[in-house]
Amino acid sequence: MRRRSFLSTVAALPLAALPLAAQARGFTAIDLTGAAIGPDYLLSYPDGKPATLRDFRGKFVLLFFGFTQCPDVCPTALSRAVEIKRLLGADGNKLQIVFATIDPERDTGPLLREYMAAFDPTFIAVRGTGEQTARTAKDFKIMYRKVPSGGSYTMDHTAITYVFDANGKIRLGLKHDQTAQQCADDLRQLINPKKPGFLQGLFQ
């Protein structure tokens, strides 16, 4: 079986999406503070109720786009999210992992609910119509496409996990090759930011 390819995280993010003032702040992830990504979606939860990112204000949201029949990239990202929560200890309860399907044709509500439960019962999936999915992917700078595979198809898609802070602002793009430890370290900086020293504050 052909190993499914996936689109490059960095290549899939147009330069216009990145903040001009983005500077290295000690993150392993891509610093997306101020980027024109999102800022929200209007999709549905597996039970059909309306879903938006605003539903999770007060939480740090990790948003990943994928599909349930993904053989490697999606399970890896979700398994990493499980480990990130564990590494963060009590701060892990401040996270909300959201999985947005790019394959609503096959990813039904019941299937998505079952898929999330296989990783962590607190993980939440969202889905939309084909049109809603395309619009959301465009807003969040996610590229995806069907790829014929035997008598069916698989999906190529951007492999990145977006991080939104407790105020619903985009902050980071966790790269697919980051370790769970690196991700946890980045998230700690967001959840518990260090206050600048007196002299440092004067020159900011």
Tab-separated table of C-alpha atoms in Angstrom, residues 44-121:
chain	number	residue	atom	x	y	z
A	44	SER	CA	-21.235	20.969	14.039
A	45	TYR	CA	-20.489	18.610	16.894
A	46	PRO	CA	-21.103	14.878	16.328
A	47	ASP	CA	-24.607	15.288	17.791
A	48	GLY	CA	-25.441	17.931	15.186
A	49	LYS	CA	-25.361	20.940	17.498
A	50	PRO	CA	-23.583	24.095	16.218
A	51	ALA	CA	-19.879	24.264	17.035
A	52	THR	CA	-17.533	27.250	17.216
A	53	LEU	CA	-14.144	27.934	18.770
A	54	ARG	CA	-15.858	30.484	21.015
A	55	ASP	CA	-17.376	27.550	22.855
A	56	PHE	CA	-13.985	26.981	24.494
A	57	ARG	CA	-13.112	30.464	25.749
A	58	GLY	CA	-11.041	30.106	28.876
A	59	LYS	CA	-9.325	27.009	27.474
A	60	PHE	CA	-6.175	26.658	25.391
A	61	VAL	CA	-7.390	24.974	22.212
A	62	LEU	CA	-5.292	22.612	20.105
A	63	LEU	CA	-6.982	22.429	16.697
A	64	PHE	CA	-6.002	19.750	14.188
A	65	PHE	CA	-7.526	19.027	10.766
A	66	GLY	CA	-7.593	15.409	9.622
A	67	PHE	CA	-9.762	12.361	8.922
A	68	THR	CA	-10.541	9.115	10.696
A	69	GLN	CA	-9.165	6.804	8.002
A	70	CYS	CA	-5.783	8.540	8.107
A	71	PRO	CA	-3.165	5.789	8.496
A	72	ASP	CA	-0.376	7.701	10.218
A	73	VAL	CA	-0.327	11.500	10.497
A	74	CYS	CA	-3.627	11.955	12.354
A	75	PRO	CA	-3.190	9.118	14.868
A	76	THR	CA	0.324	10.392	15.544
A	77	ALA	CA	-0.898	13.946	16.183
A	78	LEU	CA	-3.717	12.790	18.465
A	79	SER	CA	-1.508	10.362	20.374
A	80	ARG	CA	0.984	13.198	20.850
A	81	ALA	CA	-1.834	15.364	22.237
A	82	VAL	CA	-2.572	12.660	24.823
A	83	GLU	CA	1.073	12.714	25.885
A	84	ILE	CA	1.156	16.539	25.953
A	85	LYS	CA	-1.730	16.561	28.420
A	86	ARG	CA	0.079	14.035	30.603
A	87	LEU	CA	3.316	16.026	30.562
A	88	LEU	CA	1.521	19.231	31.546
A	89	GLY	CA	0.095	17.651	34.674
A	90	ALA	CA	-2.624	19.819	36.223
A	91	ASP	CA	-2.209	22.363	33.411
A	92	GLY	CA	-3.327	19.659	30.989
A	93	ASN	CA	-6.873	20.291	32.213
A	94	LYS	CA	-6.624	23.776	30.681
A	95	LEU	CA	-6.367	22.268	27.186
A	96	GLN	CA	-9.152	21.382	24.780
A	97	ILE	CA	-8.209	19.243	21.789
A	98	VAL	CA	-10.461	19.736	18.762
A	99	PHE	CA	-10.307	17.508	15.679
A	100	ALA	CA	-11.898	18.987	12.536
A	101	THR	CA	-12.542	16.454	9.794
A	102	ILE	CA	-11.654	17.235	6.196
A	103	ASP	CA	-13.571	14.146	5.071
A	104	PRO	CA	-17.214	14.746	6.072
A	105	GLU	CA	-18.337	12.347	3.354
A	106	ARG	CA	-17.124	9.386	5.414
A	107	ASP	CA	-16.642	10.874	8.880
A	108	THR	CA	-20.117	10.715	10.357
A	109	GLY	CA	-20.979	12.029	13.799
A	110	PRO	CA	-21.043	8.592	15.484
A	111	LEU	CA	-17.753	7.605	13.852
A	112	LEU	CA	-16.051	10.820	14.994
A	113	ARG	CA	-17.323	10.352	18.551
A	114	GLU	CA	-15.940	6.812	18.615
A	115	TYR	CA	-12.636	7.930	17.081
A	116	MET	CA	-12.099	10.640	19.720
A	117	ALA	CA	-12.947	8.257	22.559
A	118	ALA	CA	-10.212	5.909	21.354
A	119	PHE	CA	-7.642	8.595	22.237
A	120	ASP	CA	-9.156	10.611	25.083
A	121	PRO	CA	-12.819	11.022	26.074
